PDB file of C-alpha atoms in Angstrom:
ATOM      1  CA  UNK A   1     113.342 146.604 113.925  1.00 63.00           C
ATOM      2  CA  UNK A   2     113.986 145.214 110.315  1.00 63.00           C
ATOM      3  CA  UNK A   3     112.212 142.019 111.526  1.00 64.00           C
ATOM      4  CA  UNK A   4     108.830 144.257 112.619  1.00 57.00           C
ATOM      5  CA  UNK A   5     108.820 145.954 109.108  1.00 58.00           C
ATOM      6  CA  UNK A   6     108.901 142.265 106.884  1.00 61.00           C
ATOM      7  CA  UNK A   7     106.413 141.866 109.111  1.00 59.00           C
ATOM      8  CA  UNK A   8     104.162 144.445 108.491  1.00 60.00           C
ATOM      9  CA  UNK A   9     105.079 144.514 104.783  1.00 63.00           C
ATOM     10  CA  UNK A  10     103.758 140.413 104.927  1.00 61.00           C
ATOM     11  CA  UNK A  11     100.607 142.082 106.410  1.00 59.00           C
ATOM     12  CA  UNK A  12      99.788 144.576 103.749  1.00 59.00           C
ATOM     13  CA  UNK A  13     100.473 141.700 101.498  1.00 57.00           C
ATOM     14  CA  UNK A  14      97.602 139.065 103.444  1.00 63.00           C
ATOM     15  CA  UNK A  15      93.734 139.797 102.550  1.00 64.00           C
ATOM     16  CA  UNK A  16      92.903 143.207 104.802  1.00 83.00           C
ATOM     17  CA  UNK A  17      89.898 141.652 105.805  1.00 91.00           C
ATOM     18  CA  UNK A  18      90.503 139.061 108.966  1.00 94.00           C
ATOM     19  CA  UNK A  19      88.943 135.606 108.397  1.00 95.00           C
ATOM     20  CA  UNK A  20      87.431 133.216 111.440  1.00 97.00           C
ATOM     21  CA  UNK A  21      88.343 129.776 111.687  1.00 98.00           C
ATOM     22  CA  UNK A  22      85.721 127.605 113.759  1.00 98.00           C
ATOM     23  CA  UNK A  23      88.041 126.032 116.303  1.00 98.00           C
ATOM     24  CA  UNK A  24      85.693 124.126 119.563  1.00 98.00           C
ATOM     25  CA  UNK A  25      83.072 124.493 121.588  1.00 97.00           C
ATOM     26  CA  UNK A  26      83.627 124.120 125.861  1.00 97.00           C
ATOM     27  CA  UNK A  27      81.273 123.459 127.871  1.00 96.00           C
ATOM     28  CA  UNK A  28      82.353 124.429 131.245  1.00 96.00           C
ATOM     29  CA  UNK A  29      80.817 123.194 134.288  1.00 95.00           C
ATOM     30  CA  UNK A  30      81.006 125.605 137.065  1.00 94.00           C
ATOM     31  CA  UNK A  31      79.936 125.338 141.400  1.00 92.00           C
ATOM     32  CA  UNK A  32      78.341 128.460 142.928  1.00 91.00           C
ATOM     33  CA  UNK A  33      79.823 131.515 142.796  1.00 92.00           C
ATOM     34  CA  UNK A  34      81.115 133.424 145.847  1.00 95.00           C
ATOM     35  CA  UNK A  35      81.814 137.080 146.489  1.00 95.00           C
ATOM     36  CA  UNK A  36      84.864 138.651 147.597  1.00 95.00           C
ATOM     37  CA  UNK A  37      82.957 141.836 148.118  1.00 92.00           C
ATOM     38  CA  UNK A  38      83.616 145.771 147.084  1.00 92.00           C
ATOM     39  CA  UNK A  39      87.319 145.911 146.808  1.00 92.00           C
ATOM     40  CA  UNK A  40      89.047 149.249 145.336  1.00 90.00           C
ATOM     41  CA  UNK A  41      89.035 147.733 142.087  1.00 89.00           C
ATOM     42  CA  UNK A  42      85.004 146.925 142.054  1.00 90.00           C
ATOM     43  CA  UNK A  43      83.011 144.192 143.143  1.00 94.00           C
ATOM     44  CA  UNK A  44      84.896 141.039 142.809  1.00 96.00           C
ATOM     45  CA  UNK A  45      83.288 137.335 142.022  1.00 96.00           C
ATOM     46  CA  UNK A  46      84.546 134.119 142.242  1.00 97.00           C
ATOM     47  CA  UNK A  47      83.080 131.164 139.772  1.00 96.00           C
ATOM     48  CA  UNK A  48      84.913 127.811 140.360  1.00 97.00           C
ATOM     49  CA  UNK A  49      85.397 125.719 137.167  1.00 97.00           C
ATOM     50  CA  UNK A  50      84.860 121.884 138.094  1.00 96.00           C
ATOM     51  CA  UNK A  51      85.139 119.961 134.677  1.00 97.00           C
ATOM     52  CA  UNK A  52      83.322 119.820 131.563  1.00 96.00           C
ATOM     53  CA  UNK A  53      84.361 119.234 127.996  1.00 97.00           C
ATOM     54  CA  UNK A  54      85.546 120.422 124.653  1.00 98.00           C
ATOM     55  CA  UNK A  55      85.535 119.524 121.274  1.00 98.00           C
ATOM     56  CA  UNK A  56      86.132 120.384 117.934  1.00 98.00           C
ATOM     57  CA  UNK A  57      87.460 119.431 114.147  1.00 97.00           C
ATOM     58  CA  UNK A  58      91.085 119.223 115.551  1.00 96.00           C
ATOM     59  CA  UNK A  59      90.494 118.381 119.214  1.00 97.00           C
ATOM     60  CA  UNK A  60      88.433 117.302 122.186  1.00 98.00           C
ATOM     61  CA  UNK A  61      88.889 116.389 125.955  1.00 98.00           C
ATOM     62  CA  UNK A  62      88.094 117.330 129.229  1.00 98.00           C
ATOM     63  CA  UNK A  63      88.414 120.884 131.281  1.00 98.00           C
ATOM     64  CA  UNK A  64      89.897 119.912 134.059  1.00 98.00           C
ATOM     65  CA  UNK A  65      88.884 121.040 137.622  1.00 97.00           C
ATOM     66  CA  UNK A  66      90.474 123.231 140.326  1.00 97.00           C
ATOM     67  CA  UNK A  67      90.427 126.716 137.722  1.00 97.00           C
ATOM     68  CA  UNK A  68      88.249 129.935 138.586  1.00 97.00           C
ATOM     69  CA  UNK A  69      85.919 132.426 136.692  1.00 96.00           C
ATOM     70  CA  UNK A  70      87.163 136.127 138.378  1.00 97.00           C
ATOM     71  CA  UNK A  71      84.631 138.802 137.341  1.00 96.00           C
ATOM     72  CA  UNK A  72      84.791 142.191 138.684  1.00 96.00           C
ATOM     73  CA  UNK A  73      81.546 144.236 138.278  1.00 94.00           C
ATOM     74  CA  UNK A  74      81.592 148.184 137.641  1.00 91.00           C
ATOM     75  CA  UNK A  75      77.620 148.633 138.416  1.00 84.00           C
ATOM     76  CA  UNK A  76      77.415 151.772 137.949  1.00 83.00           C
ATOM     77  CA  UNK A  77      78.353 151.648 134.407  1.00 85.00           C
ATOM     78  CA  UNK A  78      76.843 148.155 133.648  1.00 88.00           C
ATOM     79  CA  UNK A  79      80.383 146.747 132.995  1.00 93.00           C
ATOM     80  CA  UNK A  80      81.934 143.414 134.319  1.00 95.00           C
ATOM     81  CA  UNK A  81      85.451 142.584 133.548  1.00 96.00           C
ATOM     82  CA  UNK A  82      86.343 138.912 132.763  1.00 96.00           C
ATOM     83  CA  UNK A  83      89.419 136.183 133.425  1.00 97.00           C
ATOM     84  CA  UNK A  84      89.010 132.816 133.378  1.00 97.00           C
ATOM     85  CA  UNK A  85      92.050 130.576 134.157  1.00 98.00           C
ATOM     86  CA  UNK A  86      91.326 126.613 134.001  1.00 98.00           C
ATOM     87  CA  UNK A  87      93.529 124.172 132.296  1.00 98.00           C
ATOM     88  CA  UNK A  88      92.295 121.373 129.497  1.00 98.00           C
ATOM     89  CA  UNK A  89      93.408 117.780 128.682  1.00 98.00           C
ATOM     90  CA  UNK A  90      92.834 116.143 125.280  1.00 98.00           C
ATOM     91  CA  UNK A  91      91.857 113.008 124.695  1.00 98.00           C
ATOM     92  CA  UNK A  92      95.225 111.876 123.818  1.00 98.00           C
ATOM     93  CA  UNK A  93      96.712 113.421 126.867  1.00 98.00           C
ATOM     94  CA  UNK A  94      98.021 116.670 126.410  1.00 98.00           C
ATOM     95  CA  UNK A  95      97.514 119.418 128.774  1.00 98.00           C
ATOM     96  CA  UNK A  96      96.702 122.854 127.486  1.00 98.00           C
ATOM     97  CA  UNK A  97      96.552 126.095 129.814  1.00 98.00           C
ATOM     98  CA  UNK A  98      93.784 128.860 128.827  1.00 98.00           C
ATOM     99  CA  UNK A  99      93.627 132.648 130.203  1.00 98.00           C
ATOM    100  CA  UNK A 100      90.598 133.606 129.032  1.00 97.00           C
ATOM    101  CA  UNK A 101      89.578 137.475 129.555  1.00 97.00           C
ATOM    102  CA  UNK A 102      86.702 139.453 127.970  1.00 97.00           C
ATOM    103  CA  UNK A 103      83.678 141.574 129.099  1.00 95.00           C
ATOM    104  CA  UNK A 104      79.769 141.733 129.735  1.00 93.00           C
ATOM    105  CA  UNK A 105      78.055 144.965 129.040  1.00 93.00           C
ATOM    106  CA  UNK A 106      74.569 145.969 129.946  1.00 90.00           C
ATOM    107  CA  UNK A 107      72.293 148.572 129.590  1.00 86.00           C
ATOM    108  CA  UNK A 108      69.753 150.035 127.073  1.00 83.00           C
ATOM    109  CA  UNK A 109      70.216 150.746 122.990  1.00 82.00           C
ATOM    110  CA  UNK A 110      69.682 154.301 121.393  1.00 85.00           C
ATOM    111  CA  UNK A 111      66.129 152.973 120.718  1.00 88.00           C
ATOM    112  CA  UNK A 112      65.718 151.460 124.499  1.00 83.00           C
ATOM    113  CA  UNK A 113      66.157 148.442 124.127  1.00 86.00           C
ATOM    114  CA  UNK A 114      68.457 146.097 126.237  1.00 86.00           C
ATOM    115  CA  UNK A 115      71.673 145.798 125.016  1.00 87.00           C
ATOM    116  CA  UNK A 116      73.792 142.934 125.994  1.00 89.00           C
ATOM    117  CA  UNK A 117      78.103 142.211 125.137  1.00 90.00           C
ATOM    118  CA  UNK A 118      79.895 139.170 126.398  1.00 93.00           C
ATOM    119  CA  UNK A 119      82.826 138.579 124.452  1.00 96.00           C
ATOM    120  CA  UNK A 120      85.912 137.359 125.467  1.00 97.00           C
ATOM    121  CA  UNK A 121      89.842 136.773 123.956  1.00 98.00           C
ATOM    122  CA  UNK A 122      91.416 133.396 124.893  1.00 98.00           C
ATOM    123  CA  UNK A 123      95.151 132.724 124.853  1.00 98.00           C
ATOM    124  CA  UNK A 124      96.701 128.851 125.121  1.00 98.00           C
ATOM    125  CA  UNK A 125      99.541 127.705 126.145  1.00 98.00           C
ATOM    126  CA  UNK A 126     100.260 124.415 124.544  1.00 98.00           C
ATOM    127  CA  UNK A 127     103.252 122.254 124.589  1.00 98.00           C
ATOM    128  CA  UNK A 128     105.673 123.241 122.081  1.00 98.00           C
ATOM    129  CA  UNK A 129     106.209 119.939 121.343  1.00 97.00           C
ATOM    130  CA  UNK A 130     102.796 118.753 120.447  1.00 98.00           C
ATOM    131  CA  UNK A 131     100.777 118.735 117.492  1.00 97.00           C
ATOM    132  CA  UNK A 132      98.519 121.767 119.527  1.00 98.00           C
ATOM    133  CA  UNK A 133     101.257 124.350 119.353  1.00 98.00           C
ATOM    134  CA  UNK A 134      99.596 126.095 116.908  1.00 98.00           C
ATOM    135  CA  UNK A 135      97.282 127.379 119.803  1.00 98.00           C
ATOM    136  CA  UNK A 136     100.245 129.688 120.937  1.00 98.00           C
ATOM    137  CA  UNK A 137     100.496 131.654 117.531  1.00 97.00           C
ATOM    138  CA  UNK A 138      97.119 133.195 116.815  1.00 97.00           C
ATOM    139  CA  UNK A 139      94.934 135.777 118.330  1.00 98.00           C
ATOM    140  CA  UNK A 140      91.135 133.697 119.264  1.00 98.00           C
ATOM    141  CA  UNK A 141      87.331 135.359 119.976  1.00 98.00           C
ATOM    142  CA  UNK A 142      85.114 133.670 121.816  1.00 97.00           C
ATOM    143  CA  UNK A 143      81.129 133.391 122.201  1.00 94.00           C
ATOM    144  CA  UNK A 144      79.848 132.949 125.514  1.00 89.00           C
ATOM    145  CA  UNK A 145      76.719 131.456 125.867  1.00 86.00           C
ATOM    146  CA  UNK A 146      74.512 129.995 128.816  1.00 78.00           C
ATOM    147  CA  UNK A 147      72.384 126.515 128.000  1.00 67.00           C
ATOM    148  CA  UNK A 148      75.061 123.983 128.011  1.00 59.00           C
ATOM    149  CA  UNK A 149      72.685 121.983 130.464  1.00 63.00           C
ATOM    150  CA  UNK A 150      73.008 122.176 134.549  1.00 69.00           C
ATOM    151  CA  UNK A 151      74.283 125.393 134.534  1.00 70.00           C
ATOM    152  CA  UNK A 152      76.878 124.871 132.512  1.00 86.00           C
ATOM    153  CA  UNK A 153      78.652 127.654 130.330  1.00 92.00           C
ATOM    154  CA  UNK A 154      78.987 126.980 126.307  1.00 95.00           C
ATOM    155  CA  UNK A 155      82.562 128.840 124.621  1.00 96.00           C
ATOM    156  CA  UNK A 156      82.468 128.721 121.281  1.00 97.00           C
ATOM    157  CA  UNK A 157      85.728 129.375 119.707  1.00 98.00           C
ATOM    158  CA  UNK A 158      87.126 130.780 116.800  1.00 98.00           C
ATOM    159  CA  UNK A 159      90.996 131.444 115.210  1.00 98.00           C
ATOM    160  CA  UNK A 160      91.621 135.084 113.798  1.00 97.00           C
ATOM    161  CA  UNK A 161      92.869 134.301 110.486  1.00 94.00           C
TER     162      UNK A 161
END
């Protein structure tokens, strides 16, 4: 318990205000989805993730293949839920696991207009031993976005300082 209240008391000492650190950009290169159909949870969809790459001022690589996009769509209130599991490998050979869950919200603004959310929170888990550990201690936010080229899916990436 003592150790949770330095903590806190180191909090109300940092800037109230959180900061984002620009961390990499993915581009994730994904096969045809499938559907698993209506289960009792919602309407579940498979993406495969086949490869792609990453990059960015600390590190770059390769997303390697054989992880899955698992989106399960609540229709009726314009609501898909988000987990992406896929592993990546750095260019100097260090393999770094990433559950990556989030949302995508549709539907219309108070003035009507469509309104579109796609957000999504990515955790790592990176050898303690390498100079990527830091990716285990810190809370990330990621920006989807569609365009990385032959269907591919951009992440961009950012540290919650």
């Amino acid at each position: 318990m003592m150790m949770l209240l330095a903590a806190i008391g180191m909090v109300k000492a940092q800037d109230e205000t959180p900061q984002l650190e620009y961390v990499m950009e993915l581009k994730v290169n994904c096969e045809g989805a499938y559907q698993v159909g209506q289960t009792s949870h919602g309407n579940r969809f498979v993406i495969p993730i086949v490869g792609g790459t990453f990059e960015g001022p600390e590190l770059r690589g390769t997303i390697l293949p054989g992880g899955a996009d698992y989106q399960l769509q609540d229709q009726a209130h314009g609501r898909t839920e988000i987990e992406a599991i896929y592993s990546i490998k750095t260019d100097d050979g260090v393999c770094i696991h990433i559950r990556n869950k989030g949302l995508i919200c549709t539907g219309k603004a108070d003035n009507g207009a469509p309104n579109f959310y796609f957000r999504t929170t990515p955790q790592f888990e990176a050898p303690q031993d390498s100079k990527y550990a830091w990716l285990n201690n810190a809370i990330f936010v990621c920006q989807p976005s569609m365009g990385g080229g032959g269907g591919a899916i951009c992440l961009k990436i950012w540290k919650v300082k």
